[in-house]
CSV table of C-alpha atoms in Angstrom, one decimal:
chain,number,residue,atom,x,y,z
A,1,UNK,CA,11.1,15.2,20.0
A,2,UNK,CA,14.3,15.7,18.4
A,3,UNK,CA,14.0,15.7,14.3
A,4,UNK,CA,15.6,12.8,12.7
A,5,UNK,CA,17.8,13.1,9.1
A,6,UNK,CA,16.3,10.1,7.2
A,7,UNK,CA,13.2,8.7,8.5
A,8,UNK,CA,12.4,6.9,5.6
A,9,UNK,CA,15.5,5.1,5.6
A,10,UNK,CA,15.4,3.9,9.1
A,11,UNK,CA,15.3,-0.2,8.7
A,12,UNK,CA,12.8,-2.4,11.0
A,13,UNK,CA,13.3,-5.8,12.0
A,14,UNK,CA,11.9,-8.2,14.4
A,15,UNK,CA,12.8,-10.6,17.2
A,16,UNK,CA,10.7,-13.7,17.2
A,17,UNK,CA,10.1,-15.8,20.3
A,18,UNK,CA,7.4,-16.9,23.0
A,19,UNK,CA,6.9,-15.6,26.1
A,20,UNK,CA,10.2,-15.5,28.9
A,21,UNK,CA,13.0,-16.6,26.8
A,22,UNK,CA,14.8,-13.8,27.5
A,23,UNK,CA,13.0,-11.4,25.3
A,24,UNK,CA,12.7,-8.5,26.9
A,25,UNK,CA,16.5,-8.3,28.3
A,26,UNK,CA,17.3,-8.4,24.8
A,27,UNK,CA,15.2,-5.3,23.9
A,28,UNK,CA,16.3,-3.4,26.6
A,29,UNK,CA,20.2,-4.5,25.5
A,30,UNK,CA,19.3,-2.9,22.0
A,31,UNK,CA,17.4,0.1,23.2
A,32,UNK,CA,21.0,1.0,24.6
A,33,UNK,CA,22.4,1.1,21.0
A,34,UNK,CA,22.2,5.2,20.4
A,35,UNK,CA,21.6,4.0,16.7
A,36,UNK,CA,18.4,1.5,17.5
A,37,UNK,CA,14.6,1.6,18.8
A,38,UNK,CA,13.4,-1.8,20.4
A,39,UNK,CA,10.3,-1.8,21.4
A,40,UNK,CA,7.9,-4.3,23.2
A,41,UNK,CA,5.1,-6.5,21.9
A,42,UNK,CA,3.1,-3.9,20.1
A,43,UNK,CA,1.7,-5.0,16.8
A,44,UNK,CA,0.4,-1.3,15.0
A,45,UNK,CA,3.1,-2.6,12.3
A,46,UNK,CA,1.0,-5.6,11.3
A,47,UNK,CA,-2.3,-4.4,12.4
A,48,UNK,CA,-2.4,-1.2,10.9
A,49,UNK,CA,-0.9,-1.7,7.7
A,50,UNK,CA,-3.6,-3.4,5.6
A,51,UNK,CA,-5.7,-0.4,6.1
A,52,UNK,CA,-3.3,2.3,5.2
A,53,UNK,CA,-1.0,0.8,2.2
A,54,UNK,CA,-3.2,2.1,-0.4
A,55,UNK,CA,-3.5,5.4,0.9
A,56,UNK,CA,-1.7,8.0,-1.3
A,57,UNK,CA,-2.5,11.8,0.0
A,58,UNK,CA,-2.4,11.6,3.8
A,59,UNK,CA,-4.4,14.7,5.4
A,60,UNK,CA,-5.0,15.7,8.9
A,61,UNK,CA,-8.0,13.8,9.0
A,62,UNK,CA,-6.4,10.6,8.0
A,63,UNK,CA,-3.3,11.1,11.1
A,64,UNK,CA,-6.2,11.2,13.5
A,65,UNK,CA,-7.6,7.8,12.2
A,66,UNK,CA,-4.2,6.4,12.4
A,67,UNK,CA,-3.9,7.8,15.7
A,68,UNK,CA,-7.2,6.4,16.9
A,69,UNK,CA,-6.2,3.1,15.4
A,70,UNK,CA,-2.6,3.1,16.9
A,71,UNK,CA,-4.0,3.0,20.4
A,72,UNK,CA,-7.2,0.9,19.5
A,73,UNK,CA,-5.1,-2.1,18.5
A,74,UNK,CA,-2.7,-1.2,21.3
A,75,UNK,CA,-1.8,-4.8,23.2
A,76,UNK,CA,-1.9,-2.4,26.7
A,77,UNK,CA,2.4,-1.8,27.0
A,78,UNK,CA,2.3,1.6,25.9
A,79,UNK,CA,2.1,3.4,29.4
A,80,UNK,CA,6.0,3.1,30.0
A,81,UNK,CA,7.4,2.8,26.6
A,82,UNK,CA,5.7,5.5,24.4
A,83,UNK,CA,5.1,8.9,24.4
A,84,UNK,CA,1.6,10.5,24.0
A,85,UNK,CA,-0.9,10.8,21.2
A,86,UNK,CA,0.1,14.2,21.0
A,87,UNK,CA,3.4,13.4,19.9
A,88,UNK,CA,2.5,10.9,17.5
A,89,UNK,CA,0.4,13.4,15.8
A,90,UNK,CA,3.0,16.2,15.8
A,91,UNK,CA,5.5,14.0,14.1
A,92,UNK,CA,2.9,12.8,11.5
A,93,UNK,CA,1.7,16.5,11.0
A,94,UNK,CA,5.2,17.2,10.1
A,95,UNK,CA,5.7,14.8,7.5
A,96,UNK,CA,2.7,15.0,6.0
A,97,UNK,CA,3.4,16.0,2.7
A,98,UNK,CA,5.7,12.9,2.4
A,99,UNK,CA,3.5,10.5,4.3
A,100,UNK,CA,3.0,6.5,2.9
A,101,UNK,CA,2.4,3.5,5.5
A,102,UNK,CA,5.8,2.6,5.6
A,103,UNK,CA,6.5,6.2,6.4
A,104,UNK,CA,4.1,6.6,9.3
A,105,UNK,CA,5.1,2.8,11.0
A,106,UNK,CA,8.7,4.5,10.9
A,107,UNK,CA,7.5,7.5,12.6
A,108,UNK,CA,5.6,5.8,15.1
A,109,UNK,CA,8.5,4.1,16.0
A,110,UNK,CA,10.1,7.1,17.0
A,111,UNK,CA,7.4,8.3,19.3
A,112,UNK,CA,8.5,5.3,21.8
A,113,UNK,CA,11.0,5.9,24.1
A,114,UNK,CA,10.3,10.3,24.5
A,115,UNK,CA,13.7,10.9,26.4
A,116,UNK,CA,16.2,9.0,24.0
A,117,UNK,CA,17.8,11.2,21.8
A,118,UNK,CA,16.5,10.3,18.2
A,119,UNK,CA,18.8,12.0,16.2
A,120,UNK,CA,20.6,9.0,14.5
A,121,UNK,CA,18.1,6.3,15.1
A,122,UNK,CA,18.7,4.2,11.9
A,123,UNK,CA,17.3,0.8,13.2
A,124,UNK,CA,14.3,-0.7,14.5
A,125,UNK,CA,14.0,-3.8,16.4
A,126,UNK,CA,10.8,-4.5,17.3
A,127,UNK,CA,10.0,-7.7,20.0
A,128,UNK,CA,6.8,-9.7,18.8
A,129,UNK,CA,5.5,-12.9,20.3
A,130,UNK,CA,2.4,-13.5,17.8
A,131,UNK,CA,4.0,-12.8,14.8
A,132,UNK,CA,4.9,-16.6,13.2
A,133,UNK,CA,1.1,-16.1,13.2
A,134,UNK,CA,1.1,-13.9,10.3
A,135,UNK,CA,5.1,-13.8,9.3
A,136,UNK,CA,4.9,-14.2,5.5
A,137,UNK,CA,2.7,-10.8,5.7
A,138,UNK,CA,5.1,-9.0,7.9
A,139,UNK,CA,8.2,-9.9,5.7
A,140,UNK,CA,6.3,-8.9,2.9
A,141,UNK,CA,5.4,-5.8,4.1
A,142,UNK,CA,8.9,-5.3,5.0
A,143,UNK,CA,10.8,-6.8,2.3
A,144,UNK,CA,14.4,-5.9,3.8
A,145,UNK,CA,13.7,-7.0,7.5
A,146,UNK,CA,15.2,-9.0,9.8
A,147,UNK,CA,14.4,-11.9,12.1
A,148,UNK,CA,16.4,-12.5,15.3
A,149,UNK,CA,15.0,-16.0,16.4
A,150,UNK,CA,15.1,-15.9,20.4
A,151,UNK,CA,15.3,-19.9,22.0
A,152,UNK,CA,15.5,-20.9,25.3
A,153,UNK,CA,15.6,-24.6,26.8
A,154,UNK,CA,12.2,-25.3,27.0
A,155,UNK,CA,12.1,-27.3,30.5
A,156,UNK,CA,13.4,-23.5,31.7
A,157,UNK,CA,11.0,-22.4,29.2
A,158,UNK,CA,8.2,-24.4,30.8
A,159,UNK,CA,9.1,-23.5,34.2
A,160,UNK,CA,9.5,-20.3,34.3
A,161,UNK,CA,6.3,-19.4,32.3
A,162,UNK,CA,4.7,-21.7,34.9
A,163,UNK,CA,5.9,-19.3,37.7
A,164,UNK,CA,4.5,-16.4,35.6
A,165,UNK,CA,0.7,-17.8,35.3
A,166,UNK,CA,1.2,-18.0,39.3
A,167,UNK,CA,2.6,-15.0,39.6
A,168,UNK,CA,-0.2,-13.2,37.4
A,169,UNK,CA,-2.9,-16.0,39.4
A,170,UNK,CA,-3.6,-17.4,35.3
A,171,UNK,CA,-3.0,-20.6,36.0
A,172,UNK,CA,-6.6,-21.8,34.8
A,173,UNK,CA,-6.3,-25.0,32.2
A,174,UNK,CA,-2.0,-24.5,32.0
A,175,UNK,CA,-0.1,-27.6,32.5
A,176,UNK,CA,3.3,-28.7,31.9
A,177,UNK,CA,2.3,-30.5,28.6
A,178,UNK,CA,0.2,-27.3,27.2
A,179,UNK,CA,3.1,-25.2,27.5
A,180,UNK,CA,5.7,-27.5,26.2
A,181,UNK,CA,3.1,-27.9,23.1
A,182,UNK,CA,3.2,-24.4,22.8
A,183,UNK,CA,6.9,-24.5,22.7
A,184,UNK,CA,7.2,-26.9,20.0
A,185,UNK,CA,4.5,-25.7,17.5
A,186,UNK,CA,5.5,-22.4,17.7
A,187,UNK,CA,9.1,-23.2,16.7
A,188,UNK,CA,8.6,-25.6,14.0
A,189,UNK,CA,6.2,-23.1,12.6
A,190,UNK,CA,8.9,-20.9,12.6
A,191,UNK,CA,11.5,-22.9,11.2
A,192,UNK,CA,8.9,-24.1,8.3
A,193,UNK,CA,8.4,-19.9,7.8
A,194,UNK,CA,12.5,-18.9,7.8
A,195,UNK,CA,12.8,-21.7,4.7
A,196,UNK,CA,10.1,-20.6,2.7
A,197,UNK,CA,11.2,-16.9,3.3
A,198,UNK,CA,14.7,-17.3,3.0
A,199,UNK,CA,17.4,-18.2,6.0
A,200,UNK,CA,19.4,-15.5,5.2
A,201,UNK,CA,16.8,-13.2,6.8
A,202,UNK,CA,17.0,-14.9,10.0
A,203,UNK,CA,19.6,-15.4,12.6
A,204,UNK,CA,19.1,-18.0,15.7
A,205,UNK,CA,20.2,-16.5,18.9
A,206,UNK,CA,20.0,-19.0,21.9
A,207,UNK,CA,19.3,-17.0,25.8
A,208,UNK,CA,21.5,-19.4,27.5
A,209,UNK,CA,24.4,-17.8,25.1
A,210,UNK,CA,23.0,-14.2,25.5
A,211,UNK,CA,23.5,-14.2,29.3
A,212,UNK,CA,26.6,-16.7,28.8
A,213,UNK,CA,28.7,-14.2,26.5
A,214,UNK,CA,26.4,-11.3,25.8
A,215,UNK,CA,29.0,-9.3,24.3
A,216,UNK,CA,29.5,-11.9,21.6
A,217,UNK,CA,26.0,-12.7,21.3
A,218,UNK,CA,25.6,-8.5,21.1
A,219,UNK,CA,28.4,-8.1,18.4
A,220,UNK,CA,26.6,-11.4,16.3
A,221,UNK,CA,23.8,-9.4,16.3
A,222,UNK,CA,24.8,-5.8,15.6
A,223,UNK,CA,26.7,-7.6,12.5
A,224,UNK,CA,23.3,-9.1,11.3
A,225,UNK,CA,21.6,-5.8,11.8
A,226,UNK,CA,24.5,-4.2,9.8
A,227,UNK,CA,25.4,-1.5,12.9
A,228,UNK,CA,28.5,-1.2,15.0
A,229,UNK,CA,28.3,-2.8,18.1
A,230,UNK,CA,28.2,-0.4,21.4
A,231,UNK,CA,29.9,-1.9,24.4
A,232,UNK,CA,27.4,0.9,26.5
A,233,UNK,CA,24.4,-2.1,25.3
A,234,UNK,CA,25.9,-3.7,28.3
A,235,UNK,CA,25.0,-1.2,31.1
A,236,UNK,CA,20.9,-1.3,30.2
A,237,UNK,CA,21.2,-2.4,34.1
A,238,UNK,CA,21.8,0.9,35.4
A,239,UNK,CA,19.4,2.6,33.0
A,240,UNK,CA,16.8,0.7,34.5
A,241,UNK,CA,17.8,1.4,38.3
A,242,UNK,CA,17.2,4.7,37.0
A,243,UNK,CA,13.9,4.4,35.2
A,244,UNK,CA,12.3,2.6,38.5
A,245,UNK,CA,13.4,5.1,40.5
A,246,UNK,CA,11.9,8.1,38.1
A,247,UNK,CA,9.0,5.7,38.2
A,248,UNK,CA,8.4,5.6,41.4
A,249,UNK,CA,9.1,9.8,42.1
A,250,UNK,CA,6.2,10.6,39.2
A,251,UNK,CA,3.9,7.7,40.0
A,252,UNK,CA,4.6,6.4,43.6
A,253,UNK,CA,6.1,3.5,44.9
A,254,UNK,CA,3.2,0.7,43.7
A,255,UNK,CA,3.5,1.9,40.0
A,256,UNK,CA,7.6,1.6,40.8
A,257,UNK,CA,7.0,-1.8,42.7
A,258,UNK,CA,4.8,-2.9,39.8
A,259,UNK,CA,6.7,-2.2,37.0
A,260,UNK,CA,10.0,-3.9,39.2
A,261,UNK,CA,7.9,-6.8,39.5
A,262,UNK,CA,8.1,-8.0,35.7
A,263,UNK,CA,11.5,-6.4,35.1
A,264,UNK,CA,13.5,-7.2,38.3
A,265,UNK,CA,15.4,-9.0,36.2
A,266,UNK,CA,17.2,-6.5,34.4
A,267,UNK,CA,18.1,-4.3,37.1
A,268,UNK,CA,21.3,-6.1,37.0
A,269,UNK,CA,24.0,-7.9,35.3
A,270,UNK,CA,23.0,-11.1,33.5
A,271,UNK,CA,23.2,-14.5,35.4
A,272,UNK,CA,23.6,-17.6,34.3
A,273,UNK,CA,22.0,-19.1,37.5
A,274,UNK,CA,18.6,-19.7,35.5
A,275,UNK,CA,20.4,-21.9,32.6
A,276,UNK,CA,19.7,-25.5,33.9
A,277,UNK,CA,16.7,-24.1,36.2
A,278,UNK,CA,14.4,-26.6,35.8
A,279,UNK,CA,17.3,-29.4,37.4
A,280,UNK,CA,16.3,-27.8,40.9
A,281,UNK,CA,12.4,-26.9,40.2
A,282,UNK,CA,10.6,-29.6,38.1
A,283,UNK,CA,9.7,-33.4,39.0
A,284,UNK,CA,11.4,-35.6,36.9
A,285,UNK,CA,7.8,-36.7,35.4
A,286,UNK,CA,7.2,-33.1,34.6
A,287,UNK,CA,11.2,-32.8,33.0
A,288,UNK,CA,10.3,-36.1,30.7
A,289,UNK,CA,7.0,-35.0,29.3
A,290,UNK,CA,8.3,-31.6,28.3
A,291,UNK,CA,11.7,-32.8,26.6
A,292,UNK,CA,8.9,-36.0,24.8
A,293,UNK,CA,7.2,-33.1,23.6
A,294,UNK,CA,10.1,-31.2,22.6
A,295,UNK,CA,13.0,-33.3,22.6
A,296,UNK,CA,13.5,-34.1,18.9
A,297,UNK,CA,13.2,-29.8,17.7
A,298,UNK,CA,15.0,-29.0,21.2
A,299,UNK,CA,18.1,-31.3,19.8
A,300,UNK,CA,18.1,-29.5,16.6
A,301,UNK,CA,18.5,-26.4,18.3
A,302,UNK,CA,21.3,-27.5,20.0
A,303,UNK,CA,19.8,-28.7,23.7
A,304,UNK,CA,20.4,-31.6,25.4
A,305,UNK,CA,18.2,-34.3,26.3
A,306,UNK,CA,18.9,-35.3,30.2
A,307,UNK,CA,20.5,-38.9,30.9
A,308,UNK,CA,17.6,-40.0,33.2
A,309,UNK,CA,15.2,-39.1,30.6
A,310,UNK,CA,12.6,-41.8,29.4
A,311,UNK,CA,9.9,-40.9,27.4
A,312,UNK,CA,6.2,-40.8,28.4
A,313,UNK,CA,3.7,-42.1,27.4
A,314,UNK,CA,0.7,-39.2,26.2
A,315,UNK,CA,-2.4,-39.2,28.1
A,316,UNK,CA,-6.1,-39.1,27.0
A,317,UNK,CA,-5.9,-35.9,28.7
A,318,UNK,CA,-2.9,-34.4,27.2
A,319,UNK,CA,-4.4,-34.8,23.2
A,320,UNK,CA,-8.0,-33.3,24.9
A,321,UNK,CA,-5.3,-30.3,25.8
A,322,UNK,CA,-3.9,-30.6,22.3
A,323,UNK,CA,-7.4,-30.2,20.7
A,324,UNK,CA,-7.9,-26.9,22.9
A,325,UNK,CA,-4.4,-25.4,22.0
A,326,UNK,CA,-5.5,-25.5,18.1
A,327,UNK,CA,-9.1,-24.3,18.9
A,328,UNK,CA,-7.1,-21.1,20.3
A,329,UNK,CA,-4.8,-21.1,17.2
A,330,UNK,CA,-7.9,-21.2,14.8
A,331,UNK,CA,-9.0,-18.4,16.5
A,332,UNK,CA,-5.8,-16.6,16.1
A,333,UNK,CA,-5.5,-17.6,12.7
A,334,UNK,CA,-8.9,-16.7,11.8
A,335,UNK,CA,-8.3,-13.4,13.1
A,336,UNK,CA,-5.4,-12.5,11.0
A,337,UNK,CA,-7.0,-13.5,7.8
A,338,UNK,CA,-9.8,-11.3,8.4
A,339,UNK,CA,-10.2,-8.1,6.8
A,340,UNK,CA,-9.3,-5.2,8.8
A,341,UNK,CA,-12.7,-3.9,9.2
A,342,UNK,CA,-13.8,-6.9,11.0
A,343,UNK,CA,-10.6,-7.2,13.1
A,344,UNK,CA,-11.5,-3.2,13.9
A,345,UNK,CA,-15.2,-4.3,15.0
A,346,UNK,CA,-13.5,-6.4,16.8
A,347,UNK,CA,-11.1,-4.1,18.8
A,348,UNK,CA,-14.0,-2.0,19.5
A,349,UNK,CA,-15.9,-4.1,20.9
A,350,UNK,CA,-13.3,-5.5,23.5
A,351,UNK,CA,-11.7,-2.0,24.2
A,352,UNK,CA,-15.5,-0.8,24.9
A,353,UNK,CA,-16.4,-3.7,27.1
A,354,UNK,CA,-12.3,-3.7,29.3
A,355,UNK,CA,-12.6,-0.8,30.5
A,356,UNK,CA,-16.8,-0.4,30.6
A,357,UNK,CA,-16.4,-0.8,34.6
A,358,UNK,CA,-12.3,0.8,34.6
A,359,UNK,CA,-12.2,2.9,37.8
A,360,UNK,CA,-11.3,6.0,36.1
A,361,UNK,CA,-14.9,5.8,34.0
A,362,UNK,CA,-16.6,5.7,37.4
A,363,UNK,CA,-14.6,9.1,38.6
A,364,UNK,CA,-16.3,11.5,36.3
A,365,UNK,CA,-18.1,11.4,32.9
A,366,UNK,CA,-15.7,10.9,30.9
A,367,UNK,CA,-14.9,7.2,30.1
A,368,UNK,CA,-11.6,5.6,30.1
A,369,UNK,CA,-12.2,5.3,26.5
A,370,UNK,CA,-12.9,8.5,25.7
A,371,UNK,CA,-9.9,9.5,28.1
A,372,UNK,CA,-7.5,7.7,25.6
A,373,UNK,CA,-8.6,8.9,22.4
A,374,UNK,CA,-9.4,12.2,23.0
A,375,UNK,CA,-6.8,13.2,25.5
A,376,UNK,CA,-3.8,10.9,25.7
């Protein structure tokens, strides 16, 4: 890992969104940037730093409970974008003397991505989807972040998210209405958040625009994050071509194919073939009941409602739906209030019973568990 000038000083920000808006093309965009980390939907700067704020003489002892922690809160996307445990520990070991939380999240940061040269990484922009869950504690944390809020029509929203609980056969109790619920709540909550935490932290970056003109959209956004924009954050195509194929000579063709499989996408150029997707794909009852969901936050945005609309009418059925979506978000919400040694309880209770029955704990003695702790 190659040492860094200023790690302390390296800034960390956050894109906000919901699940295929274009979130991850975005990232990967950034991760070009030779000045910029972007990393993907793991929350150890949120989870982790309750615990370790108050912690003013960091020993060796302490780095290994960090470590430990790191991967137990892991949300399982660490196997392509980070590095090992090893490195994580080396790069703590090596600041300890100077170690704080905000210190340690930093150097974390640097432990994703192993083969990108580090040297003048002065930005972080880390992709979260749960975070308008527990944003006023992350921009307090981080007092000089900032938010990139990611939007995308939600009919293509709707659709394509539909195609991904197919895809991942999770289609269980999802329906048109559910998602487009989603949508909307999680918006307006974080609308309600950027006023009370101040607009100037936040800039609204629509995916239909991204793919549209991303160099614009890129240069908007490298002025925000106060860097110079780097026409090479346009060729993140080729770098993936390249990763797949590395992929696929380490780990074989179905780890290649899998990986391709949620990121085919970005193996080339950016099309604007998906912007007006759900025209072709979704009944017109299905188009209605989204944009009567979403219609009056969608138009704020700046999306527009469809000339055939008319509005539906809300089932019985759809505000049973409505009552299980908040049932999930008090769960959410109760788990972020919690103190962190109940959310750890937690964690070690789910880790311990996913992978109780993982193939690799039936291979030997060791556990997959113990595997990732002890050796990763």
């Amino acid at each position: 890992m190659n040492a860094l000038t200023k790690p302390a000083d390296i800034k960390v920000n956050f894109i906000l969104t919901i699940a295929r808006t274009g979130s991850t093309l975005l990232s990967t965009m950034l991760n070009e940037h030779p000045n910029v980390i972007s990393t993907i939907e793991e929350p150890f700067a949120y989870s982790l730093y309750p615990k370790y704020k108050h912690i003013k003489k960091w020993t060796s002892k302490t780095i290994q409970n960090y470590c430990y922690d790191f991967y137990l809160f892991s949300e399982g996307k660490l196997e392509i974008q980070f590095g090992t445990k090893k490195d994580l520990e080396t790069i703590l070991e090596t600041h300890k003397k100077n170690l704080t939380i905000d210190l340690a999240i930093r150097l974390t940061y640097l432990c994703f991505f192993p083969t990108k040269n580090k040297n003048n990484i002065t930005t972080v922009v880390d992709k979260q989807l749960l975070f308008h869950s527990c944003l006023k504690e992350v921009s307090s944390f981080y007092p000089e972040s900032k938010f990139i809020i990611l939007h995308r029509d939600p009919r293509d929203n709707a659709f394509t998210k539909w195609r991904m609980y197919e895809k991942k056969k999770e289609v269980g109790m999802q329906n048109y209405y559910r998602i487009a619920y989603d949508w909307n709540y999680t918006y307006n909550k974080i609308l309600s958040l950027k006023n009370k935490i101040g607009t100037n932290r936040f800039l609204d970056i629509k995916y239909e625009d991204l793919v549209t003109n991303p160099e614009i959209e890129l240069q908007k956004i490298c002025s925000f994050l106060a860097i110079t924009y780097q026409p090479i954050m346009l060729e993140y195509d080729e770098k993936i071509k390249n990763e797949i194929s590395e992929l696929e000579r380490k780990q074989g063709e179905s780890s290649a194919k899998y990986y391709f499989s949620f990121h085919d996408g970005l193996a080339q150029k950016p099309k604007t073939n998906k912007i007006g997707y759900w025209k072709q794909h979704l009944k017109p009852e299905e188009a209605n009941l989204i944009w009567t969901v979403c219609g009056e936050l969608a138009e704020k945005i700046g999306y527009k409602q469809d000339k055939d609309f008319i509005k539906q009418t809300l089932t019985f059925a759809n505000y049973i739906t409505t009552l299980a979506f908040f049932g999930n978000r008090i769960k959410t919400k109760l788990y972020y209030a919690s103190p962190f040694f109940i959310k750890h309880f937690i964690k070690k209770l789910k880790y311990r019973q996913k992978f109780k029955s993982h193939a690799l704990a039936k291979k030997g003695t060791q556990s997959f568990y113990e595997k990732t702790y002890h050796n990763n």
